[in-house]
CSV table of C-alpha atoms in Angstrom, one decimal:
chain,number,residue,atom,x,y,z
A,1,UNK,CA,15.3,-20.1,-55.0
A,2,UNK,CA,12.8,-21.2,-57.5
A,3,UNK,CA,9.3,-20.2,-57.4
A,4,UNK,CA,7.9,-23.3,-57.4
A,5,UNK,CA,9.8,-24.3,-54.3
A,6,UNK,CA,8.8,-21.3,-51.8
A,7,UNK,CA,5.8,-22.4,-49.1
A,8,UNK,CA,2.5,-21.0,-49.6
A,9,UNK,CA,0.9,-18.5,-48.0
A,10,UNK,CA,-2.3,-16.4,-49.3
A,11,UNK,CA,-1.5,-13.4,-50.9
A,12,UNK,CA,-2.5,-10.1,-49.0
A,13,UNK,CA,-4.4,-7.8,-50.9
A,14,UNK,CA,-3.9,-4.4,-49.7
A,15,UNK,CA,-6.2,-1.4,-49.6
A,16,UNK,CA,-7.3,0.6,-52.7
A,17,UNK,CA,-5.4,4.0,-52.6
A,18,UNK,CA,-7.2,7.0,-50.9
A,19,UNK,CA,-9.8,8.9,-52.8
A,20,UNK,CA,-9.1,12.3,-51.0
A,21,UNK,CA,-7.5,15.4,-52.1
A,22,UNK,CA,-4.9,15.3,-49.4
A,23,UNK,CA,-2.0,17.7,-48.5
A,24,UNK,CA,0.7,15.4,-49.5
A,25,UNK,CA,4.7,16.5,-48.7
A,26,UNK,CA,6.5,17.3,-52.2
A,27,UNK,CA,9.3,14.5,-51.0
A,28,UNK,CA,12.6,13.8,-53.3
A,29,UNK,CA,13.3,10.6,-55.1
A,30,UNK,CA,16.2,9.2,-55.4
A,31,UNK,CA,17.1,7.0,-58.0
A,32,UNK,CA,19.9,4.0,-56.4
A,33,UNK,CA,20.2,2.7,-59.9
A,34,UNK,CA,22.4,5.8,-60.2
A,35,UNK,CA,24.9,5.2,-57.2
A,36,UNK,CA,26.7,2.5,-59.3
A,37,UNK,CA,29.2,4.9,-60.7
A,38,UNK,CA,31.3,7.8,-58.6
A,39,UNK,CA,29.4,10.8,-60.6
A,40,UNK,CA,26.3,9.1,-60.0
A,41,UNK,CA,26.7,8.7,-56.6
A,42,UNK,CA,28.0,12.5,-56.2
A,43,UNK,CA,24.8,13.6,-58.0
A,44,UNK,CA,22.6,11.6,-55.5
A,45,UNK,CA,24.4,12.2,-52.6
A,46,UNK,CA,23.8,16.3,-53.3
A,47,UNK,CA,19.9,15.4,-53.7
A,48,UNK,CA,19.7,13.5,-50.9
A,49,UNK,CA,21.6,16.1,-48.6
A,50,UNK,CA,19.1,18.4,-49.6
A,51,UNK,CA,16.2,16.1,-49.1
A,52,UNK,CA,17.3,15.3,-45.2
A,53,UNK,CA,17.4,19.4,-44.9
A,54,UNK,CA,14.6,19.8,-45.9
A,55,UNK,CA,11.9,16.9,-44.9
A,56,UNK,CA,14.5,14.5,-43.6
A,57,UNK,CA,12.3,12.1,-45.3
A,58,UNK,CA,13.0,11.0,-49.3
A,59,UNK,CA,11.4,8.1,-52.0
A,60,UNK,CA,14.2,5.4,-52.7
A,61,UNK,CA,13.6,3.6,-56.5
A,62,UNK,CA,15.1,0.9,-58.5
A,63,UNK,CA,16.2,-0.4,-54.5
A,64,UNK,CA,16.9,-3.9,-56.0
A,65,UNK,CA,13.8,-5.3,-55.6
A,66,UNK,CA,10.7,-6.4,-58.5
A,67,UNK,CA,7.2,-5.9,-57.6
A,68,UNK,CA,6.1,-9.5,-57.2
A,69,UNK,CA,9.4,-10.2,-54.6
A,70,UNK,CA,7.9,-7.0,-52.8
A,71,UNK,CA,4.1,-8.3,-52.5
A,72,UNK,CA,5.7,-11.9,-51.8
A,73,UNK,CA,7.5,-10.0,-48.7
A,74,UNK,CA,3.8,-8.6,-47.2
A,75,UNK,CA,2.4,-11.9,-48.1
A,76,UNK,CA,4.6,-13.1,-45.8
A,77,UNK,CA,4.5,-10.1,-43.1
A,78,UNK,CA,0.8,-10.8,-42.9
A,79,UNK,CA,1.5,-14.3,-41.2
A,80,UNK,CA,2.3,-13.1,-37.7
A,81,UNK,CA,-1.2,-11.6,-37.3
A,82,UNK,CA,-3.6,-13.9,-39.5
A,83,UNK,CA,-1.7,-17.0,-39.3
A,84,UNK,CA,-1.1,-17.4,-35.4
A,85,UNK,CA,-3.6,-17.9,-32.6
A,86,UNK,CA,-3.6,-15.0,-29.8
A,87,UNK,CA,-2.2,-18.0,-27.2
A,88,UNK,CA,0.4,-18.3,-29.7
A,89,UNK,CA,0.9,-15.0,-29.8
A,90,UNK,CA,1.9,-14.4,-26.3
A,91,UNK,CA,3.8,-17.2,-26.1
A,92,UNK,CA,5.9,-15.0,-28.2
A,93,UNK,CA,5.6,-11.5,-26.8
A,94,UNK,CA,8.2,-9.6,-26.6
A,95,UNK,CA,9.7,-7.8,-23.3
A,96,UNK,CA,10.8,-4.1,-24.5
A,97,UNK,CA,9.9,-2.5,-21.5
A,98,UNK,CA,12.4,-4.9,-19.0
A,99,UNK,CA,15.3,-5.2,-21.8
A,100,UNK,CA,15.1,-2.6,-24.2
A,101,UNK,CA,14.7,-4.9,-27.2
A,102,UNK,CA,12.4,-4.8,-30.1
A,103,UNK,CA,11.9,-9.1,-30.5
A,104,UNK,CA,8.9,-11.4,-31.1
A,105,UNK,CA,5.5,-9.3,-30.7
A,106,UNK,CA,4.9,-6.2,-29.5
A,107,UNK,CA,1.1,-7.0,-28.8
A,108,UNK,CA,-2.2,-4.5,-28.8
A,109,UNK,CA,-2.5,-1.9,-26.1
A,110,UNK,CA,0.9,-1.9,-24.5
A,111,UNK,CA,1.7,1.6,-25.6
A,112,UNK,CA,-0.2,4.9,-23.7
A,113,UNK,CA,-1.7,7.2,-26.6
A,114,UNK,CA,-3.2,9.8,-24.6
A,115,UNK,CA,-6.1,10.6,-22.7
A,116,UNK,CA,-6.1,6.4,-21.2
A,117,UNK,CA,-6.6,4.9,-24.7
A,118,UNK,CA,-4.1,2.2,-25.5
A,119,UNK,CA,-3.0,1.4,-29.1
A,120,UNK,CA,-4.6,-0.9,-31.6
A,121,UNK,CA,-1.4,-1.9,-33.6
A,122,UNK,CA,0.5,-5.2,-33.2
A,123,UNK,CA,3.7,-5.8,-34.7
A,124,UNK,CA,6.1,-8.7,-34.9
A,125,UNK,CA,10.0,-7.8,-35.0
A,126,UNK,CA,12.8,-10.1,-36.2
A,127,UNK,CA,16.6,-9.1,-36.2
A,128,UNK,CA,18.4,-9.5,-39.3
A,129,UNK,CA,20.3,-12.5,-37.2
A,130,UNK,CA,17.1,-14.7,-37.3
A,131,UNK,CA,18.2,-17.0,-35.0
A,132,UNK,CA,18.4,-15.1,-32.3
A,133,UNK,CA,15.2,-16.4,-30.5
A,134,UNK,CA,12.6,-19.1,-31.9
A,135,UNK,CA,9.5,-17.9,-34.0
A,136,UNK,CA,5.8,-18.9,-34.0
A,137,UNK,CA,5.0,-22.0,-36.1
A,138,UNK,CA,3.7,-20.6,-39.0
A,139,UNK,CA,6.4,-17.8,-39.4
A,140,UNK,CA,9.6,-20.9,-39.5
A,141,UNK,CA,9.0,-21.8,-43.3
A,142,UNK,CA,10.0,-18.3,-44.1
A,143,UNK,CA,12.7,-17.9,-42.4
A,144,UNK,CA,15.0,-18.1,-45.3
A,145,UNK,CA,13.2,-15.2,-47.2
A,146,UNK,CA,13.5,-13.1,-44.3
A,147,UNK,CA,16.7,-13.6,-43.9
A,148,UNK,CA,17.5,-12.7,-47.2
A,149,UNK,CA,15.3,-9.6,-47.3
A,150,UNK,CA,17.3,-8.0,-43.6
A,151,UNK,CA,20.2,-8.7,-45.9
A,152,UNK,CA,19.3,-6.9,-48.6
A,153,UNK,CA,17.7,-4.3,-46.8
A,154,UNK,CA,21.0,-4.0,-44.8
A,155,UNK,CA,23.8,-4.5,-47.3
A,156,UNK,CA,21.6,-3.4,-50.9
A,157,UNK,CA,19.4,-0.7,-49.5
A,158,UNK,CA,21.0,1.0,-46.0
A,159,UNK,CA,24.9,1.1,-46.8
A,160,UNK,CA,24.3,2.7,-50.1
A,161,UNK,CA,22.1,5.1,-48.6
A,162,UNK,CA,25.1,5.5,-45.7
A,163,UNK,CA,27.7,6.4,-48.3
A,164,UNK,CA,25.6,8.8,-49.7
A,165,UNK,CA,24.9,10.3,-46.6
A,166,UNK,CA,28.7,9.8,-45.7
A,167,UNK,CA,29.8,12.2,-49.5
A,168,UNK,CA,27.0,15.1,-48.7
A,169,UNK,CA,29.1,15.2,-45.3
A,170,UNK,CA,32.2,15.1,-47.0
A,171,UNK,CA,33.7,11.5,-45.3
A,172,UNK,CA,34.9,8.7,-46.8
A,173,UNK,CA,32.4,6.5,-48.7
A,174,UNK,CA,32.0,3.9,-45.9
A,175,UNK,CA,32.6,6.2,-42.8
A,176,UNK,CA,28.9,5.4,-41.6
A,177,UNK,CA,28.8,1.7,-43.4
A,178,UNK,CA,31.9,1.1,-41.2
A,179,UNK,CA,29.7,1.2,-38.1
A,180,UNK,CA,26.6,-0.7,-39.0
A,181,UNK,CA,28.6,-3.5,-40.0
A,182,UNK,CA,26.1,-6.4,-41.7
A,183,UNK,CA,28.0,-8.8,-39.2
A,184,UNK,CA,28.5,-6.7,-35.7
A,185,UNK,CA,26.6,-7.0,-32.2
A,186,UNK,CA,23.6,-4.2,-32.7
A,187,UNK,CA,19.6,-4.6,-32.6
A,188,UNK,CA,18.9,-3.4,-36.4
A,189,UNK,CA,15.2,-5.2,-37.3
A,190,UNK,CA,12.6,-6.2,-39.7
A,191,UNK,CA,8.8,-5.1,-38.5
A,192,UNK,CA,5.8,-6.5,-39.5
A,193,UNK,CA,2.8,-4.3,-38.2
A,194,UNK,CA,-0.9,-4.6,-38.6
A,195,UNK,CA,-3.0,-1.4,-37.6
A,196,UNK,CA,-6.4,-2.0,-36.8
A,197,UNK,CA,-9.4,0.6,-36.3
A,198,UNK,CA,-9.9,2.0,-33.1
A,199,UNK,CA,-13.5,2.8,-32.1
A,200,UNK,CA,-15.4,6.3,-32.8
A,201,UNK,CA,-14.3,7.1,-28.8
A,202,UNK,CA,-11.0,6.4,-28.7
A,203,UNK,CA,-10.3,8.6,-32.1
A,204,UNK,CA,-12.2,11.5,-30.0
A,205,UNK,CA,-9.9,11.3,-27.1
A,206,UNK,CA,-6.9,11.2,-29.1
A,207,UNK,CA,-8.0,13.5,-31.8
A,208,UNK,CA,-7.1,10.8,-34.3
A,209,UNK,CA,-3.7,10.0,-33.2
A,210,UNK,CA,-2.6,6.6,-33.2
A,211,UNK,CA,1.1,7.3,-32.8
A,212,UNK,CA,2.2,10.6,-31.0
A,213,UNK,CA,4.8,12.7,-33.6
A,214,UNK,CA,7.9,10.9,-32.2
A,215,UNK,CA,11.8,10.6,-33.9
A,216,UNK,CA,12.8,6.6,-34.5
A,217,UNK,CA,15.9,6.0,-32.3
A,218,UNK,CA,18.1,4.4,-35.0
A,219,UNK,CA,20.0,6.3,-37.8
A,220,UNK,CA,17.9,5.0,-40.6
A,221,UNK,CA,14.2,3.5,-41.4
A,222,UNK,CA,13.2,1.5,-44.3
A,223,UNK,CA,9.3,1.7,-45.1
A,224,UNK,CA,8.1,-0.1,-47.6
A,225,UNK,CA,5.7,1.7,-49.4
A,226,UNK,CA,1.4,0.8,-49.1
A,227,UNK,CA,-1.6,2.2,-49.8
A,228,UNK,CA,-3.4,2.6,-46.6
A,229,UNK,CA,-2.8,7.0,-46.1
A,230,UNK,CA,-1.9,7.1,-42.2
A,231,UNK,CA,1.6,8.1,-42.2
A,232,UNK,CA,2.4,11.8,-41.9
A,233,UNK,CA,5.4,14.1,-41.2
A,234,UNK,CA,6.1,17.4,-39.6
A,235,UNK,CA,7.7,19.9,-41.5
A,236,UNK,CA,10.3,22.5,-40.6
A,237,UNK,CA,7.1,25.3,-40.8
A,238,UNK,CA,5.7,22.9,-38.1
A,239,UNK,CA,2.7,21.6,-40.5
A,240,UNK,CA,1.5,17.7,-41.1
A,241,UNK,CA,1.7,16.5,-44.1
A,242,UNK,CA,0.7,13.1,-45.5
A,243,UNK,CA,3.2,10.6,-47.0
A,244,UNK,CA,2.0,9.5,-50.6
A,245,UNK,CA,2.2,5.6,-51.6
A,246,UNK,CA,4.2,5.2,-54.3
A,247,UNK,CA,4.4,1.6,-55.6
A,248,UNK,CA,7.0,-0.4,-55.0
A,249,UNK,CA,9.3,2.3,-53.6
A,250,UNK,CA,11.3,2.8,-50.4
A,251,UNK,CA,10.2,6.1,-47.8
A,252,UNK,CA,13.3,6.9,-46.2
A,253,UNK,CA,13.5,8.7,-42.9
A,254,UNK,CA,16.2,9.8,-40.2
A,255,UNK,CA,16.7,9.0,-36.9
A,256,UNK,CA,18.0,10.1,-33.0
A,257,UNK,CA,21.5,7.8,-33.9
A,258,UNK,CA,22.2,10.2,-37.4
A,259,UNK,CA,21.0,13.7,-35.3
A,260,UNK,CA,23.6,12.5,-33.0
A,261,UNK,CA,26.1,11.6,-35.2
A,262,UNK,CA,25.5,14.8,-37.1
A,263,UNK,CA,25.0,17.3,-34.1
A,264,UNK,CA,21.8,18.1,-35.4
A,265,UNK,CA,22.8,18.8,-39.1
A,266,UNK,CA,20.6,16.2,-40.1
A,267,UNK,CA,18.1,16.4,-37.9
A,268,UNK,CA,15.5,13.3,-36.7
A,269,UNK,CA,12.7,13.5,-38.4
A,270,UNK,CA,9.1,14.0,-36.8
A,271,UNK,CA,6.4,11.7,-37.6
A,272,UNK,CA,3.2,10.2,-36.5
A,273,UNK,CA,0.4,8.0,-37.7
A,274,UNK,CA,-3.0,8.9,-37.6
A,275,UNK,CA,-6.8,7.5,-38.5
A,276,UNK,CA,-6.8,7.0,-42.6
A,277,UNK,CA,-8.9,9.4,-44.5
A,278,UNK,CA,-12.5,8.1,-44.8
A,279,UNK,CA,-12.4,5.7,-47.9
A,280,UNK,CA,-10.0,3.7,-46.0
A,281,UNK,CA,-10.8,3.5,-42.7
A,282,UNK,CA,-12.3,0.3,-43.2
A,283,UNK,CA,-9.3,-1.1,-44.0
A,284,UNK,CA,-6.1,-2.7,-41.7
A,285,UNK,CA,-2.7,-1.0,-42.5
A,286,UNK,CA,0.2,-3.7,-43.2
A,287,UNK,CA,3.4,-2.0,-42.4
A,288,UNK,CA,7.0,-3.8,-43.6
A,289,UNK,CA,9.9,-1.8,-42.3
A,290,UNK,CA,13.8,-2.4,-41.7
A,291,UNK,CA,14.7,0.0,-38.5
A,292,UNK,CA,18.8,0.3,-38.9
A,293,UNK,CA,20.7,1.3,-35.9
A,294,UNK,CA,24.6,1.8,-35.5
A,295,UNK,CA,26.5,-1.0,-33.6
A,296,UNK,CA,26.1,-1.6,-29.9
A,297,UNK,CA,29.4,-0.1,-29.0
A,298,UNK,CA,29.6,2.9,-30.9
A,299,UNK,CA,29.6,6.2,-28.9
A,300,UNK,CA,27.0,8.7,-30.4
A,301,UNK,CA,29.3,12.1,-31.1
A,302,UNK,CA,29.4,14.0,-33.6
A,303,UNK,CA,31.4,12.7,-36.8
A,304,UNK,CA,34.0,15.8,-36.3
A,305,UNK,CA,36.3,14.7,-39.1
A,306,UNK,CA,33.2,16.3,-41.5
A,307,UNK,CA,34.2,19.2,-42.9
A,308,UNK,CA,30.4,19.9,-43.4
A,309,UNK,CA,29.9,19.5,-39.5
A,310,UNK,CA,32.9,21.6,-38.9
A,311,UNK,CA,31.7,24.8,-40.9
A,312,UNK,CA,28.2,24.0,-39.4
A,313,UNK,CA,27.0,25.2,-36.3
A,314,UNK,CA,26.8,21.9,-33.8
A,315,UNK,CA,24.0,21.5,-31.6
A,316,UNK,CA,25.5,18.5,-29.2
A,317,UNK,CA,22.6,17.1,-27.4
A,318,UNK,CA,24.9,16.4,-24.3
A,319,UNK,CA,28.6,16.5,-24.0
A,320,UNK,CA,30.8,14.0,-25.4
A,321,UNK,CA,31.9,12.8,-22.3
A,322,UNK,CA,27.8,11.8,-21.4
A,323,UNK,CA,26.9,11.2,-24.8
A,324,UNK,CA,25.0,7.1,-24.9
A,325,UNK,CA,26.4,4.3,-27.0
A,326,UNK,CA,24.1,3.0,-29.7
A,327,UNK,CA,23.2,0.5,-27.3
A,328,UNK,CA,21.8,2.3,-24.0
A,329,UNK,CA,20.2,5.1,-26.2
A,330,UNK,CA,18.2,1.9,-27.6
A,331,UNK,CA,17.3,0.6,-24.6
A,332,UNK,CA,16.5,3.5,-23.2
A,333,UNK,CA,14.1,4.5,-25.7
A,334,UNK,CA,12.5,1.3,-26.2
A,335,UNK,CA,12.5,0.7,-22.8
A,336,UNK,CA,10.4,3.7,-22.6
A,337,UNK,CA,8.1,4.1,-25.5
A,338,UNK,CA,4.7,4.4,-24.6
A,339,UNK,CA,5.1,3.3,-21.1
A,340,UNK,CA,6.5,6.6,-19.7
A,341,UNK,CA,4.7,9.4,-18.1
A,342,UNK,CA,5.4,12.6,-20.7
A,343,UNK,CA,5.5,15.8,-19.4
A,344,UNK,CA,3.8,19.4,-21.3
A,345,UNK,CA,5.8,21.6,-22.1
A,346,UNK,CA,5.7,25.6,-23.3
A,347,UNK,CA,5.2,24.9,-27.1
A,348,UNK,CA,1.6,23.2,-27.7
A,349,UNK,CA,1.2,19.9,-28.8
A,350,UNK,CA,4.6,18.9,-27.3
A,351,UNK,CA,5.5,16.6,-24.8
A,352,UNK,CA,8.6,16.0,-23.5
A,353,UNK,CA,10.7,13.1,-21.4
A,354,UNK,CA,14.7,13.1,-20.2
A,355,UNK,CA,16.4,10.2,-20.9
A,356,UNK,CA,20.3,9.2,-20.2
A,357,UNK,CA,19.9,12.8,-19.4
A,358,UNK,CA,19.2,13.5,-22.9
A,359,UNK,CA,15.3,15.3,-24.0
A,360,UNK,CA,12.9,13.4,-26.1
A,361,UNK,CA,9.9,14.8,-27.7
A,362,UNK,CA,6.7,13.6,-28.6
A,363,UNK,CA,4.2,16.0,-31.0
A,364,UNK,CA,0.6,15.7,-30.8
């Protein structure tokens, strides 16, 4: 589509990058302009087995995308939050809690931080099927770019990633691109988000948590990389570090779906978002993300044809015979998030909820 023909919208101008020395996690990169050949894609597929064992969290370049198609993309991810009223806006809220779906708005203070402070972060969420429901006025001129971008996200980005994931277990290529078909029932999602500040009180109850350390419930996320420091993971020696921007790249992390289908091999990874360092608390977060989950139907067991799995040591969450499809784990969890009551446990800092019979935990 030519330039000249796309509708206008102003151009979001992010943050400046943080000024302070933080303790930043040493995360791989890895290179997809490399996966177009079999001994490219065996080299990558080594790195990014040892990346997932060790952060479960990895930088994704040269993912198909220039850097002016990228800012066009939060240009447009902006327009859910500046470009429609707050009656629009619930006209268009979404109802996670009564069917387990992330679509339309998931508006300010609906989740439970801690301590009776409620969230300051709104998102908008549109499946990759954008027809699915209607869209606020201002979003329908852009439908056809976000179209494309769940497409290339899904088909460009995620099934490369998948077969890469499928060779370090030692499956056929397309083993896990088989079940998150492009075209098949299943709740995989773009994600607009706009974080805004929280006031001095509500950063003291929470300790400057805006987002409990929790594990997505897909397989795989899709962050597109910004400025604004908030982002941070847990490591396997149980420290936070911060997630550096790097521009125009991918941050890649696991989710409950790939533990599952992995018995734990590759674990989900633990994250959470906290208050920006001081030079950019000022500032609102924009977040663009592409959360990709296996279809509806599929039954999450361990993939037991892996020779990997098979000379690992499987850690089966429940038994096969209990274990959710894609589907009820995702309405389970989203059903839940933030709107559960979570119960301490022995370790600090963690919390803890059942689900489908199945334990979720939540880090502070």
């Amino acid at each position: 589509m030519p330039h000249s023909t796309l509708p206008h919208t102003p151009h979001y101008v992010p943050a400046p990058e943080a000024k302070e020395d933080l303790h930043y996690a040493d995360l791989a990169v890895i290179d997809l302009a490399k996966a177009s050949t079999p001994a490219g894609r065996t080299e990558l597929a080594s790195e990014v087995k040892a990346a997932l064992l060790e952060h479960g969290f990895f930088y994704v370049i040269n993912h198909g995308y220039s850097q002016t198609q990228t800012e066009r993309m939060f240009d447009i991810a902006d327009v859910p939050f500046s470009g429609v009223s707050e009656e629009e806006k619930q006209v268009y809220a979404g109802t996670m809690k009564q069917t387990g779906s992330y679509q339309g708005y998931k508006l300010r203070r609906y989740w439970h931080i801690g301590a009776g402070v409620f969230d300051q972060l709104e998102n908008y969420n549109v499946n990759r099927d954008v027809t699915k429901r209607a869209h606020p006025e201002a979003l329908r001129p852009f439908l056809p770019e976000i179209k494309e971008f769940a497409r290339h996200n899904h088909v460009n980005i995620l099934h490369p990633i998948l077969r890469l994931i499928a060779l370090s277990l030692e499956l056929p290529e397309d083993a896990l691109v088989d079940i998150h078909g492009y075209d098949a029932v299943d709740e995989s999602f773009i994600r607009f988000m706009k974080y805004y500040p929280r006031s001095e009180e509500e950063e003291e109850k929470t300790g400057n948590v805006w987002l409990k350390g929790h594990v997505d419930f897909g397989s795989i996320t899709i962050l597109w990389s910004q400025p604004v420091a908030a982002l941070q993971i847990r490591t396997r020696d149980r420290n936070w570090r911060w997630v550096r921007h790097v521009e125009n790249a991918l941050v890649v992390n696991t989710g409950d779906a790939l533990d599952f289908l992995t018995g734990s091999f590759y674990k989900g990874t633990i994250h959470r978002v906290v208050q920006p360092p001081p030079s950019q608390q000022a500032y609102t977060r924009l977040g663009l993300f592409y959360f990709a989950v296996p279809d509806d139907a599929v039954k999450l067991i361990p993939l037991s044809d892996s020779p990997v799995l098979q000379r690992a040591e499987i850690h089966r969450r429940c038994a096969d015979a209990d274990a959710p499809t894609m589907e009820e784990w995702r309405r389970a969890r989203v059903g839940a998030y933030g709107q559960s009551e979570l119960k301490k446990t022995a370790e600090e800092g963690v919390e803890e909820e059942i689900l489908n019979g199945v334990v979720v935990r939540h880090y502070n």
